[in-house]
Short mmCIF file of C-alpha atoms and ligand atoms in Angstrom, two decimals:
data_model
loop_
_atom_site.label_atom_id
_atom_site.label_comp_id
_atom_site.label_asym_id
_atom_site.label_seq_id
_atom_site.Cartn_x
_atom_site.Cartn_y
_atom_site.Cartn_z
CA MET Z 1 7.69 -13.77 25.85
CA ILE Z 2 5.28 -15.79 23.72
CA THR Z 3 6.15 -16.93 20.18
CA TYR Z 4 3.53 -16.88 17.42
CA ASP Z 5 3.62 -18.31 13.90
CA VAL Z 6 2.12 -15.69 11.60
CA PHE Z 7 1.74 -18.25 8.80
CA ALA Z 8 -0.43 -20.53 10.93
CA PRO Z 9 -3.87 -18.89 10.50
CA ALA Z 10 -5.76 -20.41 7.57
CA THR Z 11 -8.61 -17.88 7.54
CA GLU Z 12 -9.20 -14.21 8.24
CA GLU Z 13 -11.03 -15.07 11.48
CA GLU Z 14 -8.07 -17.16 12.64
CA ARG Z 15 -5.69 -14.33 11.82
CA GLN Z 16 -7.71 -11.83 13.86
CA ALA Z 17 -7.92 -14.36 16.71
CA LEU Z 18 -4.11 -14.66 16.61
CA PHE Z 19 -3.73 -10.86 16.73
CA ALA Z 20 -6.16 -10.68 19.67
CA ARG Z 21 -4.02 -13.21 21.60
CA MET Z 22 -0.89 -11.18 20.80
CA ARG Z 23 -2.52 -7.97 22.08
CA ALA Z 24 -3.73 -9.62 25.27
CA GLU Z 25 -0.13 -10.09 26.48
CA PRO Z 26 1.71 -6.94 27.56
CA GLY Z 27 5.01 -6.25 25.79
CA LEU Z 28 6.22 -7.46 22.43
CA CYS Z 29 5.99 -11.04 21.16
CA ARG Z 30 8.25 -13.20 19.01
CA VAL Z 31 7.03 -13.55 15.44
CA GLU Z 32 8.13 -16.66 13.55
CA PRO Z 33 9.31 -17.69 11.03
CA LEU Z 34 10.58 -14.12 10.62
CA GLY Z 35 12.67 -14.24 13.81
CA ALA Z 36 11.26 -10.80 14.67
CA TYR Z 37 9.88 -8.89 17.66
CA GLY Z 38 6.28 -7.86 17.02
CA ALA Z 39 4.30 -4.95 18.46
CA ALA Z 40 0.61 -5.90 18.31
CA ARG Z 41 -0.79 -3.04 20.43
CA HIS Z 42 -1.45 0.34 18.82
CA GLU Z 43 0.65 2.20 21.40
CA ASP Z 44 3.70 -0.05 20.93
CA ALA Z 45 3.49 -0.10 17.12
CA THR Z 46 3.29 3.71 17.16
CA ALA Z 47 6.27 3.95 19.54
CA ILE Z 48 8.38 2.00 17.01
CA LEU Z 49 7.31 4.09 14.02
CA LYS Z 50 7.99 7.39 15.75
CA ASP Z 51 11.56 6.58 16.77
CA PRO Z 52 13.60 6.16 13.56
CA GLN Z 53 16.88 6.62 15.48
CA THR Z 54 16.25 3.38 17.37
CA PHE Z 55 14.11 1.56 14.81
CA SER Z 56 15.73 2.05 11.41
CA SER Z 57 14.05 1.62 8.02
CA GLU Z 58 17.25 0.12 6.63
CA ALA Z 59 15.60 -3.25 7.22
CA LEU Z 60 13.87 -2.72 3.89
CA ALA Z 61 17.11 -1.92 2.03
CA VAL Z 62 18.62 -5.23 3.14
CA THR Z 63 15.67 -7.33 1.95
CA ALA Z 64 15.34 -5.40 -1.36
CA GLU Z 65 18.93 -5.99 -2.43
CA PRO Z 66 20.17 -9.55 -1.87
CA PRO Z 67 23.61 -10.15 -3.46
CA TRP Z 68 22.21 -12.01 -6.50
CA ILE Z 69 19.99 -9.15 -7.71
CA GLY Z 70 22.73 -6.54 -8.32
CA PRO Z 71 21.91 -2.84 -7.82
CA ASN Z 72 18.20 -2.36 -7.08
CA PRO Z 73 17.21 1.34 -6.98
CA VAL Z 74 14.40 0.63 -4.46
CA ALA Z 75 17.04 -0.21 -1.85
CA ARG Z 76 18.12 3.46 -1.94
CA SER Z 77 14.64 4.98 -2.00
CA LEU Z 78 12.92 7.25 0.50
CA LEU Z 79 11.30 4.28 2.23
CA THR Z 80 14.62 2.76 3.29
CA LYS Z 81 16.30 5.93 4.57
CA ASP Z 82 16.61 7.34 8.09
CA PRO Z 83 17.18 10.98 9.06
CA PRO Z 84 19.01 13.10 8.03
CA ALA Z 85 19.07 11.55 4.51
CA HIS Z 86 15.31 10.89 4.66
CA THR Z 87 14.51 14.43 5.77
CA ARG Z 88 16.32 16.03 2.83
CA LEU Z 89 14.92 13.60 0.26
CA ARG Z 90 11.35 13.88 1.52
CA ALA Z 91 11.48 17.69 1.49
CA LEU Z 92 12.56 17.64 -2.15
CA ILE Z 93 10.01 15.03 -3.22
CA ASN Z 94 7.23 16.83 -1.35
CA ARG Z 95 7.70 19.75 -3.72
CA ALA Z 96 6.62 17.57 -6.65
CA PHE Z 97 4.05 15.53 -4.79
CA GLY Z 98 2.01 18.34 -3.29
CA ALA Z 99 -1.70 19.04 -3.48
CA SER Z 100 -1.44 20.67 -6.91
CA GLY Z 101 0.01 17.47 -8.37
CA ILE Z 102 -2.88 15.49 -6.97
CA ALA Z 103 -5.47 17.96 -8.19
CA ARG Z 104 -3.92 17.56 -11.65
CA LEU Z 105 -4.75 13.86 -11.54
CA GLU Z 106 -8.36 14.11 -10.41
CA VAL Z 107 -9.89 14.42 -13.89
CA ARG Z 108 -7.83 11.46 -15.09
CA VAL Z 109 -8.91 9.35 -12.07
CA ARG Z 110 -12.57 10.03 -12.90
CA GLU Z 111 -12.12 9.20 -16.58
CA VAL Z 112 -10.30 5.93 -15.91
CA SER Z 113 -12.75 4.91 -13.13
CA GLU Z 114 -15.86 5.53 -15.22
CA ARG Z 115 -14.48 3.64 -18.19
CA ALA Z 116 -13.38 0.67 -16.05
CA ALA Z 117 -16.68 0.59 -14.09
CA GLU Z 118 -18.69 0.73 -17.33
CA ASP Z 119 -16.63 -2.10 -18.75
CA ALA Z 120 -16.99 -4.31 -15.64
CA VAL Z 121 -20.77 -3.80 -15.50
CA ARG Z 122 -21.10 -4.61 -19.20
CA GLN Z 123 -19.37 -7.96 -18.60
CA GLY Z 124 -21.86 -8.84 -15.85
CA GLU Z 125 -19.99 -11.84 -14.51
CA VAL Z 126 -16.45 -10.67 -14.00
CA ASP Z 127 -13.29 -10.82 -11.89
CA VAL Z 128 -13.40 -7.28 -10.52
CA VAL Z 129 -9.73 -7.38 -9.52
CA GLU Z 130 -8.73 -7.95 -13.14
CA ALA Z 131 -11.35 -5.60 -14.63
CA PHE Z 132 -11.52 -2.78 -12.10
CA THR Z 133 -9.51 -2.67 -8.86
CA HIS Z 134 -6.20 -3.22 -10.67
CA VAL Z 135 -6.98 -1.10 -13.72
CA VAL Z 136 -7.65 2.21 -11.97
CA PRO Z 137 -4.47 2.40 -9.81
CA ARG Z 138 -2.39 0.95 -12.68
CA ASP Z 139 -3.43 3.59 -15.18
CA ILE Z 140 -3.08 6.41 -12.64
CA ILE Z 141 0.41 5.44 -11.53
CA GLY Z 142 1.43 4.88 -15.16
CA HIS Z 143 0.21 8.34 -16.01
CA MET Z 144 1.92 9.86 -12.95
CA LEU Z 145 5.21 8.25 -13.88
CA GLY Z 146 4.84 9.59 -17.42
CA LEU Z 147 5.09 6.12 -18.97
CA ASP Z 148 3.56 5.30 -22.34
CA PRO Z 149 0.21 3.42 -22.05
CA SER Z 150 1.72 0.59 -24.13
CA THR Z 151 3.85 -0.26 -21.05
CA PHE Z 152 0.88 -0.43 -18.59
CA PRO Z 153 0.18 -4.13 -19.24
CA HIS Z 154 3.71 -4.90 -17.94
CA PHE Z 155 3.08 -3.31 -14.51
CA LYS Z 156 1.58 -6.38 -12.84
CA ARG Z 157 4.60 -8.49 -13.80
CA TRP Z 158 6.97 -5.69 -12.76
CA SER Z 159 5.45 -5.26 -9.32
CA GLN Z 160 5.29 -9.04 -8.82
CA GLY Z 161 8.99 -9.21 -9.76
CA MET Z 162 9.85 -6.48 -7.23
CA ALA Z 163 7.72 -8.04 -4.49
CA GLY Z 164 9.15 -11.49 -5.32
CA ILE Z 165 12.77 -10.53 -4.59
CA THR Z 166 12.59 -11.59 -0.93
CA ALA Z 167 11.12 -15.01 -1.81
CA ALA Z 168 13.02 -15.81 -5.04
CA VAL Z 169 15.08 -18.98 -4.51
CA THR Z 170 15.34 -20.82 -7.84
CA PRO Z 171 17.68 -19.54 -10.59
CA ALA Z 172 14.63 -18.98 -12.85
CA GLN Z 173 12.83 -16.86 -10.22
CA GLN Z 174 15.98 -14.83 -9.61
CA GLU Z 175 16.50 -14.28 -13.34
CA GLU Z 176 12.90 -13.06 -13.66
CA CYS Z 177 13.49 -10.51 -10.84
CA ARG Z 178 16.70 -9.33 -12.54
CA SER Z 179 14.84 -8.93 -15.86
CA VAL Z 180 12.18 -6.84 -14.15
CA VAL Z 181 14.79 -4.52 -12.59
CA ARG Z 182 16.47 -4.17 -16.03
CA GLU Z 183 13.19 -3.43 -17.85
CA MET Z 184 12.06 -0.89 -15.25
CA ASN Z 185 15.49 0.76 -15.37
CA VAL Z 186 15.25 1.25 -19.13
CA ALA Z 187 11.63 2.51 -19.10
CA LEU Z 188 12.01 4.90 -16.15
CA ARG Z 189 15.40 6.31 -17.24
CA GLU Z 190 13.85 7.07 -20.65
CA VAL Z 191 11.11 9.12 -18.96
CA ILE Z 192 13.68 11.10 -16.94
CA GLU Z 193 15.69 11.83 -20.11
CA ALA Z 194 12.58 12.81 -22.08
CA ARG Z 195 11.38 15.27 -19.40
CA ARG Z 196 14.84 16.79 -19.10
CA ARG Z 197 14.83 17.45 -22.87
CA GLN Z 198 11.25 18.69 -22.84
CA PRO Z 199 9.63 19.45 -19.46
CA ALA Z 200 5.87 18.88 -19.20
CA GLU Z 201 3.14 19.55 -16.61
CA ASP Z 202 3.85 16.39 -14.65
CA MET Z 203 5.53 14.87 -11.61
CA VAL Z 204 8.81 13.79 -13.23
CA SER Z 205 9.34 17.31 -14.64
CA ASP Z 206 8.62 18.70 -11.15
CA LEU Z 207 11.08 16.25 -9.58
CA LEU Z 208 13.79 17.38 -12.03
CA GLN Z 209 13.20 21.00 -11.07
CA ALA Z 210 12.63 20.62 -7.30
CA GLU Z 211 15.19 22.49 -5.22
CA VAL Z 212 15.61 22.86 -1.45
CA GLU Z 213 18.43 24.99 0.00
CA GLY Z 214 20.29 24.96 -3.31
CA ARG Z 215 20.22 21.13 -3.60
CA LYS Z 216 18.42 19.24 -6.36
CA LEU Z 217 17.62 15.57 -6.73
CA SER Z 218 20.18 13.50 -8.64
CA ASP Z 219 18.99 11.25 -11.49
CA ASP Z 220 19.62 8.20 -9.31
CA GLU Z 221 17.48 9.65 -6.51
CA ILE Z 222 14.63 10.31 -8.95
CA LEU Z 223 14.99 6.81 -10.40
CA SER Z 224 14.85 5.23 -6.92
CA PHE Z 225 11.70 7.18 -6.14
CA LEU Z 226 9.99 6.16 -9.40
CA PHE Z 227 10.98 2.52 -8.78
CA LEU Z 228 9.35 2.74 -5.34
CA LEU Z 229 6.17 4.44 -6.59
CA LEU Z 230 5.16 1.80 -9.09
CA PRO Z 231 4.45 -1.01 -6.60
CA ALA Z 232 3.84 1.31 -3.60
CA GLY Z 233 1.15 3.27 -5.41
CA MET Z 234 -0.40 0.48 -7.44
CA ASP Z 235 -0.60 -2.70 -5.37
CA THR Z 236 -1.80 -1.08 -2.14
CA THR Z 237 -4.58 0.88 -3.83
CA THR Z 238 -5.63 -2.22 -5.80
CA GLN Z 239 -5.91 -4.07 -2.48
CA LEU Z 240 -7.87 -1.24 -0.85
CA LEU Z 241 -10.39 -1.24 -3.72
CA GLY Z 242 -10.56 -5.05 -3.65
CA ASN Z 243 -11.24 -5.02 0.09
CA ALA Z 244 -13.87 -2.31 -0.42
CA LEU Z 245 -15.74 -4.25 -3.14
CA LEU Z 246 -15.59 -7.44 -1.10
CA THR Z 247 -17.05 -5.57 1.88
CA LEU Z 248 -19.85 -4.17 -0.32
CA ALA Z 249 -20.62 -7.68 -1.58
CA ARG Z 250 -20.74 -9.09 1.96
CA ARG Z 251 -22.65 -6.14 3.45
CA PRO Z 252 -25.34 -5.15 0.92
CA GLU Z 253 -26.68 -2.50 3.34
CA GLN Z 254 -23.38 -0.61 2.86
CA LEU Z 255 -23.87 -0.67 -0.91
CA GLU Z 256 -27.38 0.67 -0.46
CA ARG Z 257 -26.18 3.50 1.79
CA ALA Z 258 -23.35 4.42 -0.59
CA ARG Z 259 -25.81 4.49 -3.51
CA ALA Z 260 -28.30 6.62 -1.61
CA ASP Z 261 -25.78 9.14 -0.29
CA GLN Z 262 -22.33 9.80 -1.84
CA ALA Z 263 -21.19 11.36 1.45
CA HIS Z 264 -21.22 7.82 2.86
CA VAL Z 265 -18.42 6.71 0.48
CA PRO Z 266 -15.47 8.41 2.28
CA ARG Z 267 -16.75 7.23 5.70
CA PHE Z 268 -17.12 3.71 4.37
CA LEU Z 269 -13.62 3.79 2.83
CA GLU Z 270 -12.02 5.04 6.04
CA GLU Z 271 -13.49 2.08 7.90
CA VAL Z 272 -12.31 -0.34 5.17
CA LEU Z 273 -8.83 1.16 5.63
CA ARG Z 274 -8.98 0.47 9.37
CA TYR Z 275 -10.66 -2.91 9.17
CA GLU Z 276 -8.79 -4.44 6.21
CA PRO Z 277 -5.42 -2.65 5.90
CA PRO Z 278 -3.56 -3.53 2.66
CA SER Z 279 -0.14 -3.25 4.41
CA GLN Z 280 -0.21 -5.46 7.47
CA LEU Z 281 3.34 -5.04 8.77
CA SER Z 282 5.96 -2.29 9.08
CA PHE Z 283 9.54 -3.58 9.14
CA ARG Z 284 12.27 -1.92 11.21
CA LEU Z 285 15.77 -2.83 12.48
CA ALA Z 286 16.82 -2.09 16.09
CA THR Z 287 19.96 0.07 15.95
CA ARG Z 288 20.82 -0.51 19.65
CA ASP Z 289 19.78 -2.61 22.63
CA VAL Z 290 16.47 -1.14 23.74
CA GLU Z 291 13.57 -1.89 26.05
CA LEU Z 292 10.02 -1.35 24.78
CA ALA Z 293 6.87 -2.08 26.82
CA GLY Z 294 9.00 -4.15 29.18
CA THR Z 295 10.58 -6.27 26.41
CA ARG Z 296 14.34 -6.20 25.87
CA ILE Z 297 15.22 -6.04 22.17
CA PRO Z 298 18.86 -6.68 21.20
CA ALA Z 299 20.58 -4.42 18.62
CA GLY Z 300 20.23 -5.80 15.09
CA SER Z 301 16.81 -7.41 15.69
CA LEU Z 302 14.04 -7.23 13.14
CA VAL Z 303 11.09 -5.37 14.73
CA LEU Z 304 7.54 -5.29 13.35
CA GLY Z 305 4.70 -2.87 13.83
CA ILE Z 306 1.69 -5.14 13.30
CA ILE Z 307 -0.74 -2.75 11.62
CA GLY Z 308 -3.47 -5.37 11.13
CA SER Z 309 -3.55 -5.86 14.89
CA ALA Z 310 -3.04 -2.24 15.99
CA ASN Z 311 -6.12 -1.26 13.94
CA ARG Z 312 -8.26 -3.64 16.03
CA ASP Z 313 -6.82 -2.58 19.39
CA GLU Z 314 -9.66 -2.32 21.90
CA ARG Z 315 -7.63 0.31 23.84
CA VAL Z 316 -8.20 2.76 20.95
CA PHE Z 317 -11.30 1.58 19.08
CA ASP Z 318 -14.63 0.74 20.74
CA GLN Z 319 -15.89 -2.68 19.65
CA PRO Z 320 -13.03 -2.94 17.15
CA ASP Z 321 -14.38 -6.05 15.41
CA LEU Z 322 -17.55 -4.29 14.32
CA PHE Z 323 -17.53 -2.59 10.92
CA LEU Z 324 -18.84 0.88 11.77
CA PRO Z 325 -18.28 3.63 9.16
CA GLY Z 326 -18.08 7.07 10.80
CA ARG Z 327 -17.00 5.58 14.17
CA SER Z 328 -15.23 7.88 16.62
CA LYS Z 329 -11.41 7.90 16.27
CA GLY Z 330 -12.00 5.95 13.05
CA ASN Z 331 -9.07 7.64 11.31
CA GLN Z 332 -6.55 6.78 14.05
CA HIS Z 333 -5.67 3.57 12.23
CA LEU Z 334 -2.05 2.93 11.23
CA THR Z 335 -2.89 1.84 7.68
CA PHE Z 336 -0.77 4.62 6.14
CA GLY Z 337 1.97 4.27 8.77
CA TYR Z 338 2.92 6.91 11.30
CA GLY Z 339 5.68 9.50 11.77
CA ILE Z 340 8.30 10.50 9.22
CA HIS Z 341 7.50 7.73 6.72
CA PHE Z 342 3.74 8.39 6.81
CA CYS Z 343 2.47 7.41 3.36
CA LEU Z 344 3.19 10.12 0.82
CA GLY Z 345 0.33 8.86 -1.32
CA ALA Z 346 -2.38 8.73 1.39
CA GLN Z 347 -4.26 11.69 -0.03
CA LEU Z 348 -4.05 10.31 -3.56
CA ALA Z 349 -5.09 6.82 -2.42
CA ARG Z 350 -8.16 8.22 -0.65
CA LEU Z 351 -9.07 10.36 -3.67
CA GLU Z 352 -8.57 7.50 -6.12
CA ALA Z 353 -10.58 5.04 -4.05
CA ARG Z 354 -13.41 7.51 -3.44
CA ILE Z 355 -13.81 8.45 -7.12
CA ALA Z 356 -13.46 4.81 -8.23
CA LEU Z 357 -16.13 3.66 -5.76
CA GLU Z 358 -18.48 6.50 -6.69
CA ALA Z 359 -18.20 5.45 -10.34
CA PHE Z 360 -18.81 1.80 -9.40
CA VAL Z 361 -21.73 2.08 -6.97
CA SER Z 362 -23.65 4.47 -9.22
CA ARG Z 363 -23.79 1.71 -11.85
CA VAL Z 364 -24.43 -1.32 -9.67
CA ARG Z 365 -27.33 -2.22 -7.39
CA GLY Z 366 -25.99 -5.63 -6.34
CA ILE Z 367 -22.65 -7.46 -6.10
CA GLN Z 368 -22.93 -11.25 -5.72
CA LEU Z 369 -19.82 -13.25 -4.92
CA CYS Z 370 -19.42 -16.25 -7.25
CA SER Z 371 -17.68 -18.19 -4.47
CA PRO Z 372 -18.10 -17.99 -0.68
CA THR Z 373 -14.34 -18.37 -0.20
CA VAL Z 374 -11.94 -15.61 -1.17
CA GLU Z 375 -8.54 -16.23 -2.70
CA TRP Z 376 -6.23 -13.83 -0.87
CA ILE Z 377 -2.82 -12.56 -2.02
CA PRO Z 378 -0.36 -15.15 -0.70
CA ALA Z 379 1.82 -12.79 1.40
CA ILE Z 380 1.76 -12.11 5.13
CA ALA Z 381 2.57 -8.42 4.77
CA SER Z 382 -0.13 -7.67 2.15
CA HIS Z 383 -3.87 -8.02 2.45
CA GLY Z 384 -6.33 -8.00 -0.43
CA PRO Z 385 -8.11 -10.42 -2.75
CA LEU Z 386 -5.98 -11.96 -5.50
CA SER Z 387 -9.10 -12.33 -7.60
CA LEU Z 388 -12.76 -11.57 -6.93
CA PRO Z 389 -15.20 -13.23 -9.34
CA VAL Z 390 -18.64 -11.62 -8.95
CA ARG Z 391 -21.98 -11.17 -10.69
CA LEU Z 392 -22.89 -7.51 -11.02
CA LEU Z 393 -26.52 -6.41 -11.08
CA PRO Z 394 -26.67 -3.21 -13.13
CA ALA Z 395 -28.49 -0.23 -11.63
C1 HEM X 401 -4.36 2.30 0.23
C2 HEM X 401 -3.24 2.61 -0.34
C3 HEM X 401 -1.93 2.75 0.37
C4 HEM X 401 -1.51 2.20 1.56
C5 HEM X 401 -2.28 1.28 2.51
C6 HEM X 401 -0.15 2.67 1.79
C7 HEM X 401 0.60 2.36 2.91
C8 HEM X 401 1.84 2.91 3.21
C9 HEM X 401 2.56 2.71 4.45
C10 HEM X 401 2.10 1.84 5.62
C11 HEM X 401 3.70 3.43 4.38
C12 HEM X 401 4.77 3.56 5.47
C13 HEM X 401 5.79 2.45 5.37
C14 HEM X 401 6.76 2.43 6.53
O1 HEM X 401 6.62 3.19 7.49
O2 HEM X 401 7.69 1.62 6.45
C15 HEM X 401 3.72 4.08 3.08
C16 HEM X 401 4.75 4.88 2.62
C17 HEM X 401 4.78 5.37 1.33
N1 HEM X 401 3.77 5.35 0.39
FE1 HEM X 401 1.96 4.49 0.60
N2 HEM X 401 0.23 3.45 0.73
C18 HEM X 401 -0.83 3.53 -0.15
C19 HEM X 401 -0.87 4.24 -1.34
C20 HEM X 401 0.17 4.94 -1.86
C21 HEM X 401 0.14 5.66 -3.12
C22 HEM X 401 -1.08 5.79 -4.04
C23 HEM X 401 1.39 6.19 -3.28
C24 HEM X 401 1.94 7.01 -4.43
C25 HEM X 401 1.45 7.11 -5.61
C26 HEM X 401 2.19 5.83 -2.14
C27 HEM X 401 3.50 6.19 -1.93
C28 HEM X 401 4.19 5.99 -0.75
C29 HEM X 401 5.56 6.45 -0.55
C30 HEM X 401 6.43 7.21 -1.55
C31 HEM X 401 5.92 6.08 0.76
C32 HEM X 401 7.27 6.31 1.45
C33 HEM X 401 7.22 7.54 2.35
C34 HEM X 401 8.50 7.71 3.14
O3 HEM X 401 9.26 6.76 3.29
O4 HEM X 401 8.72 8.84 3.61
N3 HEM X 401 1.42 5.07 -1.29
N4 HEM X 401 2.56 3.77 2.38
#
């Protein structure tokens, strides 16, 4: 089995070249410095995600709650659970997260997108991550969680604190993560209390009322879910929009097509999802000795579905390195995962990104990058620009 260093590639091209080498070898590979087994082919990554008995999501609970952090509600969220606990929790949460909840948000998404797009275009030369791609998902998730708009400016720090738990080594970094967990605890518990006293037409009220087979969600279960939603719903969608705007800047013909025909926007977005997935890795823990694609994996091993590679697998996608909106099997990417943990927010993310892009492209006839090099988020599991300074040419 070949070992690869996932931190080695310095550029996007090098990263894709590394994934292509991984896919060329049958079976799984060793991924360092994570000490993990990696599935680079679409078929193998899917096999891992559809077998939660063998490949447990508890891997995420372990990394989210190192001893120094104290109780972290995310460690007990939906994302870290296996059946049967996952099945029960997801059924209850689905009640509050259904299509009607999303429809309720559509008007708000349009309002926020148009305001943010207007603002970005007015500035002319602007970091669109700061002014647009972060603002839309931040305000929508804040609204969904029922938090007061005065707390929205804290969200970036909160999600950085949550994401930073795995890498925090100095006492100061660890204290910052603990502060974030404390602040989020106070803010989110207040929302739960407020909606219990006075239910409203929103998700938290629906979560408090949801009932399946006589069982309701406990306050701690609701809190864990809200803790998960803030980074899960905000950072990924910010990255998707960042990747979309970067693609429009690099491929002006796509901007032209999107401006000429709004029906092109969802096709374009689906290809951005495949080509530049915000979540690059799915983490699992082998619960027993198992053989997959001819590779023996010992119980207790960390196992990765490499989404960024599976989405470019030539066994599924014709000419995978070409950016072709509307391609056949274009939605068979693993960007939203697969199986029982398939992203609960996929529909919302697609809706948000479509409306945000419609608002943006209708106001802009050109996007010029201020720098040829892109500063990416410094994390191997996430993929999106950290900042994106551009000059916008108003329509
Ligand atoms: C482009 C945007 C998004 C991407 C790429 C994305 C990606 C993913 C992926 C890959 C998973 C599966 C993780 C695994 O199997 O370990 C997942 C699960 C999840 N996502 Fe998303 N997500 C996005 C947007 C959202 C939004 C907007 C929300 C909610 C507001 C959301 C909520 C969730 C939740 C609650 C889960 C856990 C589902 C479960 O464990 O059953 N996501 N997401």
